[in-house]
Coordinates of C-alpha atoms in Angstrom, one line a residue:
M67 CA -171.1 -59.2 94.3
G68 CA -168.5 -60.0 92.0
I69 CA -166.4 -57.7 89.9
L70 CA -168.9 -58.2 86.9
D71 CA -171.7 -56.9 89.0
I72 CA -169.9 -53.9 89.9
L73 CA -169.1 -53.2 86.6
G74 CA -172.3 -53.3 85.5
I75 CA -174.0 -51.4 88.3
A76 CA -170.9 -49.0 87.4
A77 CA -171.7 -48.7 84.1
V78 CA -175.5 -47.9 84.4
F79 CA -174.5 -45.2 86.7
A80 CA -171.8 -43.8 84.2
I81 CA -174.2 -43.8 81.5
V82 CA -177.1 -42.2 83.1
L83 CA -175.0 -39.3 84.5
Y84 CA -173.3 -38.8 81.2
I85 CA -176.9 -38.6 79.4
G86 CA -177.6 -36.2 82.4
W87 CA -174.5 -34.0 81.5
S88 CA -174.9 -33.9 77.8
A89 CA -178.5 -32.9 78.2
T90 CA -177.2 -30.1 80.7
K91 CA -175.7 -28.5 78.0
K92 CA -178.9 -27.9 75.9
T93 CA -180.7 -26.3 78.2
Q94 CA -180.4 -22.6 78.0
S95 CA -183.7 -21.7 79.7
A96 CA -186.0 -21.9 82.2
D97 CA -188.6 -23.6 79.5
D98 CA -186.1 -25.6 78.3
F99 CA -185.4 -26.5 81.8
L100 CA -188.9 -27.3 83.0
M101 CA -190.6 -28.4 79.6
A102 CA -187.8 -29.2 77.4
N103 CA -188.8 -26.7 75.1
R104 CA -192.0 -28.3 74.4
S105 CA -190.4 -30.2 71.8
L106 CA -190.6 -34.3 72.9
G107 CA -191.0 -36.4 70.5
K108 CA -192.6 -39.7 70.5
I109 CA -189.8 -41.7 71.4
Q110 CA -188.5 -39.6 74.3
A111 CA -192.4 -38.9 75.1
G112 CA -193.2 -42.5 74.7
F113 CA -190.2 -44.2 76.7
S114 CA -190.0 -41.8 79.0
M115 CA -193.1 -41.6 80.5
A116 CA -193.1 -45.9 80.7
A117 CA -190.1 -45.8 82.3
T118 CA -191.4 -43.1 84.8
D119 CA -194.3 -45.3 85.4
M120 CA -192.1 -48.6 85.8
G121 CA -190.4 -47.4 89.0
G122 CA -189.2 -50.0 91.7
N123 CA -192.8 -50.4 92.8
A124 CA -193.7 -51.4 89.2
V125 CA -190.7 -54.3 89.4
V126 CA -189.9 -55.2 93.2
G127 CA -193.3 -53.9 94.5
A128 CA -195.0 -56.4 91.8
V129 CA -192.8 -59.0 92.2
A130 CA -193.5 -58.5 96.0
Y131 CA -197.4 -58.7 95.3
A132 CA -197.4 -61.7 93.1
Y133 CA -194.7 -63.9 95.4
A134 CA -198.0 -63.0 98.3
V135 CA -200.9 -63.8 96.1
G136 CA -199.6 -65.5 93.1
I137 CA -199.9 -65.0 89.2
G138 CA -202.9 -62.5 89.8
G139 CA -200.0 -60.3 90.9
A140 CA -200.3 -59.2 87.2
W141 CA -202.9 -57.0 88.1
Y142 CA -200.7 -54.8 89.9
N143 CA -199.3 -53.4 86.7
W144 CA -202.2 -54.6 84.6
G145 CA -204.6 -52.3 86.3
A146 CA -202.4 -49.6 84.4
V147 CA -203.4 -50.9 81.3
I148 CA -207.2 -49.2 80.7
P149 CA -206.2 -46.0 82.6
M150 CA -203.3 -45.4 79.7
F151 CA -205.5 -46.1 76.8
L152 CA -208.7 -44.3 78.5
L153 CA -207.1 -41.0 79.1
G154 CA -204.8 -41.5 75.9
V155 CA -208.1 -41.4 74.0
V156 CA -210.0 -38.8 76.1
L157 CA -207.5 -36.6 78.0
A158 CA -203.8 -35.9 75.9
K159 CA -205.1 -34.0 73.1
K160 CA -207.3 -31.4 75.7
L161 CA -204.5 -31.2 78.4
R162 CA -201.6 -30.7 75.4
T163 CA -203.7 -27.9 73.8
L164 CA -204.9 -26.0 76.9
P165 CA -202.6 -22.9 78.0
I166 CA -201.7 -24.5 81.1
S167 CA -198.6 -26.3 82.9
S168 CA -200.0 -28.2 85.4
I169 CA -203.4 -29.5 87.0
P170 CA -203.1 -27.0 90.0
E171 CA -202.6 -24.5 87.4
L172 CA -205.9 -25.6 85.6
L173 CA -208.0 -25.8 88.9
G174 CA -206.7 -22.0 89.6
K175 CA -208.0 -20.7 86.2
R176 CA -210.8 -22.8 86.2
Y177 CA -212.2 -22.7 89.9
H178 CA -210.7 -19.9 92.1
T179 CA -206.7 -19.5 93.5
S180 CA -207.5 -21.2 96.7
A181 CA -207.8 -25.0 94.9
R182 CA -204.7 -24.2 93.1
L183 CA -203.0 -23.7 96.3
I184 CA -204.8 -26.3 98.0
S185 CA -204.0 -29.0 95.2
V186 CA -200.5 -28.2 95.0
I187 CA -199.9 -28.9 98.5
A188 CA -201.1 -31.8 98.4
Q189 CA -199.4 -32.6 95.4
L190 CA -196.1 -31.7 96.6
L191 CA -196.8 -33.6 99.9
A192 CA -197.8 -36.6 97.7
I193 CA -194.5 -36.3 95.5
G194 CA -192.5 -36.5 98.7
A195 CA -194.0 -39.5 100.2
T196 CA -194.0 -41.4 96.7
L197 CA -190.6 -40.6 96.1
G198 CA -189.7 -42.2 99.5
I199 CA -191.0 -45.4 97.5
Q200 CA -188.2 -45.3 95.1
F201 CA -185.7 -44.8 97.9
T202 CA -186.7 -47.5 100.1
I203 CA -186.4 -49.9 97.1
S204 CA -183.1 -48.7 95.7
A205 CA -181.3 -48.5 98.8
S206 CA -183.0 -52.2 100.6
V207 CA -181.9 -54.0 97.6
I208 CA -178.7 -52.5 97.6
S209 CA -178.0 -53.2 101.0
T210 CA -179.2 -56.5 100.8
I211 CA -177.1 -57.5 98.4
S212 CA -173.8 -56.0 99.1
G213 CA -174.2 -55.8 102.9
I214 CA -173.3 -52.2 103.4
N215 CA -175.1 -50.3 105.4
Y216 CA -179.1 -49.0 104.5
E217 CA -178.6 -45.3 105.1
L218 CA -175.5 -45.2 103.4
A219 CA -177.1 -46.7 100.5
L220 CA -179.8 -44.9 100.8
I221 CA -177.7 -41.4 100.2
A222 CA -175.6 -43.0 97.6
S223 CA -178.9 -43.8 95.6
V224 CA -179.9 -40.1 96.2
V225 CA -177.2 -38.6 95.4
V226 CA -177.0 -40.1 91.3
V227 CA -180.5 -38.8 90.7
V228 CA -179.7 -35.4 92.2
L229 CA -176.7 -34.6 90.1
Y230 CA -178.0 -34.8 86.5
T231 CA -181.7 -33.5 87.3
V232 CA -180.4 -30.5 88.7
G233 CA -178.0 -29.4 85.6
G234 CA -180.0 -30.5 83.0
G235 CA -183.8 -30.4 84.1
L236 CA -186.8 -32.3 82.2
L237 CA -184.8 -32.7 79.0
A238 CA -181.8 -34.7 81.1
V239 CA -184.5 -36.6 82.8
V240 CA -186.5 -37.7 79.7
N241 CA -183.0 -38.8 77.9
T242 CA -181.7 -40.9 80.7
D243 CA -185.6 -42.4 80.8
V244 CA -185.2 -43.5 77.3
F245 CA -181.7 -45.5 78.5
Q246 CA -183.5 -46.7 81.8
F247 CA -186.3 -48.2 80.2
I248 CA -184.2 -50.5 78.0
V249 CA -182.1 -51.1 81.3
I250 CA -185.6 -51.9 82.9
V251 CA -187.2 -54.4 80.5
L252 CA -183.7 -56.1 79.5
S253 CA -183.2 -56.8 83.2
V254 CA -186.9 -58.4 83.6
V255 CA -186.4 -60.3 80.3
L256 CA -182.8 -61.9 81.8
V257 CA -184.1 -62.7 85.4
I258 CA -186.7 -64.9 84.1
P259 CA -184.8 -68.0 82.1
F260 CA -182.2 -68.4 85.3
A261 CA -184.6 -68.5 87.8
L262 CA -186.8 -70.9 86.3
H263 CA -183.8 -73.2 85.8
A264 CA -183.1 -72.4 89.5
A265 CA -186.7 -73.6 90.2
G266 CA -185.9 -76.8 88.3
G267 CA -188.2 -75.7 85.0
Y268 CA -191.8 -75.1 84.8
T269 CA -193.3 -78.7 85.4
E270 CA -191.1 -78.8 88.8
L271 CA -192.2 -75.7 89.4
M272 CA -195.7 -76.2 89.5
G273 CA -195.7 -78.6 91.6
Q274 CA -193.6 -76.2 94.3
I275 CA -196.9 -73.6 94.8
P276 CA -200.0 -73.6 96.3
E277 CA -203.4 -74.6 94.4
G278 CA -204.4 -71.7 92.6
Y279 CA -201.4 -69.8 92.7
M280 CA -202.0 -69.4 89.1
D281 CA -204.9 -68.2 88.9
L282 CA -205.2 -64.7 87.3
G283 CA -208.4 -64.0 88.6
S284 CA -207.6 -65.1 92.3
Q285 CA -208.0 -61.3 93.3
G286 CA -211.6 -61.1 92.5
F287 CA -212.9 -57.8 91.1
L288 CA -212.0 -55.1 93.7
A289 CA -208.7 -55.5 94.2
P290 CA -207.9 -55.2 90.5
L291 CA -210.8 -52.4 90.5
S292 CA -208.8 -50.2 93.0
L293 CA -205.4 -50.5 91.6
G294 CA -207.1 -49.3 88.2
L295 CA -208.9 -46.2 89.8
L296 CA -205.8 -45.6 91.7
Y297 CA -203.7 -45.2 88.4
M298 CA -206.5 -43.4 86.3
F299 CA -206.5 -41.0 89.4
D300 CA -202.5 -40.6 89.4
Y301 CA -202.2 -40.5 85.5
A302 CA -204.7 -37.8 84.9
T303 CA -203.3 -35.6 87.6
N304 CA -200.0 -36.0 88.6
Q305 CA -197.2 -33.7 87.1
H306 CA -194.4 -36.5 86.9
I307 CA -196.6 -37.9 84.3
L308 CA -198.1 -34.8 82.8
Q309 CA -195.2 -33.4 82.1
R310 CA -194.7 -35.3 79.1
I311 CA -198.3 -34.3 77.8
F312 CA -197.6 -30.8 78.4
A313 CA -193.8 -30.9 76.8
A314 CA -194.9 -33.4 73.8
K315 CA -194.5 -31.2 70.5
D316 CA -197.9 -32.2 69.7
S317 CA -201.1 -33.9 70.6
S318 CA -200.2 -37.2 68.3
T319 CA -197.2 -37.5 70.7
A320 CA -199.0 -36.8 73.8
K321 CA -201.6 -39.7 72.8
F322 CA -198.8 -42.0 71.9
A323 CA -197.0 -41.8 75.0
Y324 CA -200.2 -42.9 77.0
K325 CA -201.0 -45.6 74.2
F326 CA -197.6 -46.8 74.2
S327 CA -196.9 -47.3 78.1
G328 CA -200.3 -49.0 78.0
V329 CA -199.3 -51.7 75.6
T330 CA -195.9 -52.0 77.2
Y331 CA -197.8 -52.6 80.5
L332 CA -199.6 -55.6 78.9
V333 CA -196.5 -57.7 78.4
F334 CA -194.6 -56.1 81.1
G335 CA -197.2 -56.8 84.0
L336 CA -197.3 -60.6 83.0
L337 CA -193.3 -60.9 83.1
V338 CA -193.3 -59.2 86.6
A339 CA -196.0 -61.1 88.2
F340 CA -194.5 -64.6 86.9
I341 CA -191.2 -63.6 88.3
G342 CA -192.8 -63.2 92.0
V343 CA -194.0 -66.8 91.5
L344 CA -190.8 -67.9 90.5
A345 CA -189.1 -66.0 93.5
Y346 CA -192.0 -68.3 95.9
G347 CA -190.8 -71.5 93.8
I348 CA -187.2 -70.9 94.8
F349 CA -187.7 -69.0 98.6
P350 CA -191.2 -70.0 100.0
D351 CA -190.3 -68.7 103.2
L352 CA -189.3 -65.6 103.4
D353 CA -190.1 -63.1 106.1
N354 CA -190.5 -60.0 103.6
A355 CA -191.8 -60.2 100.3
D356 CA -190.3 -56.9 99.3
M357 CA -187.0 -58.8 99.1
A358 CA -188.3 -61.2 96.8
Y359 CA -186.7 -59.8 93.7
A360 CA -183.5 -59.1 95.9
A361 CA -183.3 -62.7 96.6
L362 CA -183.2 -63.8 92.9
I363 CA -180.6 -61.3 92.3
K364 CA -178.3 -62.1 95.1
D365 CA -178.9 -66.1 95.1
V366 CA -180.0 -66.9 91.8
L367 CA -178.5 -65.0 89.1
P368 CA -174.8 -65.3 87.7
G369 CA -172.1 -62.9 87.6
G370 CA -173.0 -60.1 85.1
I371 CA -176.4 -60.7 85.3
A372 CA -177.0 -60.1 88.6
G373 CA -175.4 -56.8 87.7
I374 CA -177.6 -56.2 84.7
A375 CA -180.6 -56.8 86.8
L376 CA -179.5 -54.9 89.4
G377 CA -178.7 -51.8 87.3
G378 CA -182.4 -52.8 86.3
I379 CA -183.8 -51.5 89.7
F380 CA -181.4 -48.9 89.7
A381 CA -182.9 -47.7 86.2
A382 CA -186.4 -48.1 87.6
T383 CA -185.9 -46.2 91.0
M384 CA -183.8 -43.7 89.1
S385 CA -186.6 -42.8 86.2
T386 CA -189.3 -42.5 88.9
A387 CA -187.4 -40.5 91.4
D388 CA -185.9 -38.0 89.0
S389 CA -189.6 -37.1 87.1
K390 CA -191.1 -36.8 90.8
I391 CA -188.4 -34.3 91.5
M392 CA -188.5 -32.3 88.3
A393 CA -192.3 -32.5 88.6
S394 CA -191.8 -30.8 91.9
S395 CA -189.5 -28.4 91.0
Q396 CA -192.2 -27.0 88.2
L397 CA -194.5 -27.0 90.4
F398 CA -193.2 -25.0 93.0
V399 CA -192.2 -22.6 90.8
N400 CA -194.9 -22.4 88.7
D401 CA -198.1 -22.8 91.4
I402 CA -196.6 -21.0 94.5
I403 CA -193.5 -18.6 93.6
E404 CA -195.3 -16.6 90.4
P405 CA -199.0 -17.0 91.3
Y406 CA -198.7 -16.2 95.4
V407 CA -195.2 -15.0 96.1
L408 CA -194.5 -12.8 93.1
K409 CA -198.2 -12.1 92.3
G410 CA -198.2 -13.3 88.9
K411 CA -194.7 -12.1 87.8
K412 CA -192.3 -14.3 86.0
L413 CA -189.5 -15.2 87.6
E414 CA -185.8 -14.7 85.5
D415 CA -184.0 -17.7 83.7
Q416 CA -181.4 -17.7 86.5
Q417 CA -184.2 -17.5 89.3
V418 CA -185.5 -20.2 88.0
L419 CA -183.1 -22.6 88.0
K420 CA -181.4 -21.6 91.9
I421 CA -185.1 -22.0 93.1
S422 CA -185.6 -25.4 91.3
R423 CA -182.1 -26.7 92.5
I424 CA -183.0 -25.7 96.5
V425 CA -186.4 -27.6 95.7
T426 CA -185.0 -30.7 94.5
I427 CA -183.0 -30.8 97.5
A428 CA -185.9 -30.3 99.9
I429 CA -188.2 -32.8 98.4
C430 CA -185.2 -35.2 98.1
V431 CA -184.7 -34.6 101.8
F432 CA -188.2 -35.3 102.2
G433 CA -188.1 -38.3 100.8
I434 CA -185.3 -39.9 102.7
G435 CA -187.2 -39.0 105.7
I436 CA -190.2 -41.1 104.2
S437 CA -188.1 -43.9 103.1
L438 CA -186.3 -44.1 106.7
I439 CA -190.1 -44.7 108.5
S440 CA -192.0 -46.7 105.8
D441 CA -192.4 -50.3 105.9
S442 CA -194.7 -50.9 103.3
I443 CA -193.7 -49.9 99.3
V444 CA -197.4 -50.8 98.3
Q445 CA -199.1 -49.0 101.4
L446 CA -196.7 -46.1 100.9
M447 CA -198.1 -46.0 96.8
Y448 CA -201.8 -46.3 98.0
V449 CA -201.3 -43.5 100.9
G450 CA -200.0 -41.1 98.8
G451 CA -202.4 -41.6 96.0
L452 CA -204.9 -40.6 98.9
F453 CA -203.6 -37.0 99.3
Y454 CA -203.6 -35.8 95.9
G455 CA -204.6 -37.5 92.9
T456 CA -208.0 -39.2 94.1
A457 CA -208.9 -36.0 95.6
V458 CA -208.4 -33.7 92.5
F459 CA -209.5 -36.0 89.7
V460 CA -213.1 -35.4 89.8
P461 CA -212.9 -31.5 89.7
M462 CA -210.3 -31.8 87.2
I463 CA -212.5 -33.9 84.9
F464 CA -215.5 -31.3 85.3
A465 CA -213.2 -28.8 84.7
L466 CA -212.6 -29.8 81.2
F467 CA -216.0 -31.1 80.7
W468 CA -219.0 -29.6 82.7
K469 CA -219.4 -25.8 82.9
R470 CA -221.8 -25.8 85.6
G471 CA -219.1 -26.6 88.2
T472 CA -218.3 -24.3 91.1
A473 CA -215.4 -23.1 93.0
A474 CA -217.2 -23.9 96.1
G475 CA -217.9 -27.6 94.4
A476 CA -214.4 -28.0 93.7
L477 CA -212.7 -27.1 97.1
C478 CA -215.5 -29.0 99.2
A479 CA -214.8 -31.9 96.8
I480 CA -211.1 -32.1 97.2
L481 CA -211.1 -31.7 101.1
A482 CA -214.2 -34.3 101.5
S483 CA -212.3 -36.4 99.5
I484 CA -209.3 -36.2 101.4
G485 CA -210.6 -36.5 104.3
V486 CA -213.0 -39.4 103.9
G487 CA -210.3 -41.3 102.0
L488 CA -207.8 -41.0 105.0
F489 CA -210.5 -41.9 107.6
S490 CA -211.6 -44.8 105.3
E491 CA -208.0 -46.2 104.9
Y492 CA -206.9 -45.9 108.5
Y493 CA -210.5 -46.6 110.4
L494 CA -213.1 -47.8 107.8
S495 CA -211.3 -51.0 106.0
S496 CA -210.4 -52.3 109.7
H497 CA -213.9 -52.0 111.2
A498 CA -216.7 -51.7 108.7
Q499 CA -217.9 -54.3 106.8
G500 CA -220.6 -54.2 103.3
I501 CA -220.6 -51.2 101.3
L502 CA -218.3 -48.9 104.1
A503 CA -215.2 -51.4 103.4
M504 CA -215.1 -50.5 100.2
P505 CA -211.2 -49.7 98.7
S506 CA -210.6 -46.2 100.6
N507 CA -209.6 -44.6 97.1
L508 CA -212.9 -45.5 96.0
M509 CA -214.8 -44.5 98.9
A510 CA -213.3 -40.8 98.4
A511 CA -213.6 -40.5 94.8
L512 CA -217.1 -40.9 95.1
T513 CA -217.3 -38.8 98.2
G514 CA -215.9 -36.2 96.1
L515 CA -218.2 -37.2 93.1
I516 CA -221.0 -36.3 95.1
V517 CA -219.9 -33.5 96.9
F518 CA -219.1 -31.8 94.1
V519 CA -222.0 -32.2 91.7
A520 CA -224.2 -31.3 95.0
V521 CA -222.4 -28.0 96.0
S522 CA -221.9 -26.9 92.4
L523 CA -225.8 -27.2 92.0
L524 CA -226.5 -25.4 95.2
T525 CA -224.2 -22.7 94.6
P526 CA -224.5 -19.9 91.7
P527 CA -223.1 -20.9 88.6
P528 CA -219.2 -19.9 87.4
A529 CA -218.7 -16.3 85.9
K530 CA -218.4 -16.4 82.2
E531 CA -214.9 -15.6 82.4
K532 CA -214.1 -18.5 83.8
L533 CA -215.3 -20.7 81.5
E534 CA -213.6 -18.6 78.8
V535 CA -209.9 -18.5 80.6
L536 CA -208.9 -21.7 79.1
K537 CA -209.5 -21.0 75.6
E538 CA -207.4 -17.9 75.9
N539 CA -203.6 -18.4 74.3
A540 CA -204.8 -22.0 73.4
R541 CA -202.1 -24.2 71.9
E542 CA -202.4 -25.6 68.3
S543 CA -203.0 -29.6 68.7

């Protein structure tokens, strides 16, 4: 790397740390730290949600996917568009007005405390697994381009995120996300003209790629469907996304966050997929597709521009990692410590800050461990989703819209969905044919749906207080 590249990366780090430090001065209470005082405006909520989801997997992972399959790899990110719009219309206002701060809390109030405990443990495991994705991407790119040791690059990536997250809480995360969103988009836009020039222009590029490589429908129906379901389950249940909904100042802001992210992905998904095509045209024989974006930065981009592109990767990984870290802190306080350890008592503000910092370090250590043993970005993301989002989605939706759903139905559905999903992923997908070979998250979701409805109808209806509890202390829209 040249001096301009180093300065560019250093500038991204410095600005992020400054924004985080500025937010620290405004964080005075536990509500400030965990929920940004429920005061997020549209720019904060929209840019932050988009940046949070545009993690390293949405850039590096999506480029790798398109490198392997062609322009049809756009569905890696396009799969997010319909879920974003649908949830913005159907779910955002409903969740924003409920007296809850997380989905496990919703399940505990509507069904049973055991549903809350199982779901929060599953979500924390999923956060740890998917946090490893961001650490893996950041460390791999740093190591590949700079030549420094992978483990050292991994630690450096984690330290920067931890520094501003533990100080300013959600406000620091959101405000840095706004800056990181701009850096991510700018870096992607800048890469394309230089890569296209290196490929010899569009006409030359078309002559270097395989037949059918520019077919948007090359992935058929099931692969985009599976990705769409994965995102639907993720966006509807995971705390690192929903924190923006719960922290939004009103329902209009919550809806805007989802819709803005959906619109962004329409353009972003195609741009990133085209970068994957460009990478194949320039480097057709890479051993590891996950390194396609890094190869472009290292060997194609000029000094200074490479630094911006690398800064974009750091911004992408940091914007997702900090949100997952923040989510884990809130989940641990809100859904484990207070309801189970303190039996419903509230922690003092300083206790919240202390515990949150401990959780931050613990979840980062877990994520580092995952990063050291993982060899596939896409696989980590998919299996992480099976641990939580797929299993919880059905009970969560029915908690909001079906009065007949029972605690037994919810618990059985969650456990059955996790079990069937993992069995499908690690056995049926490689040994079965026909309907049994369907995507594992679809298999898990259908299992959860059938089990939830069947068990709910076979057990006594829920008590009236379980149906009324979500109406108590509801917030204004």
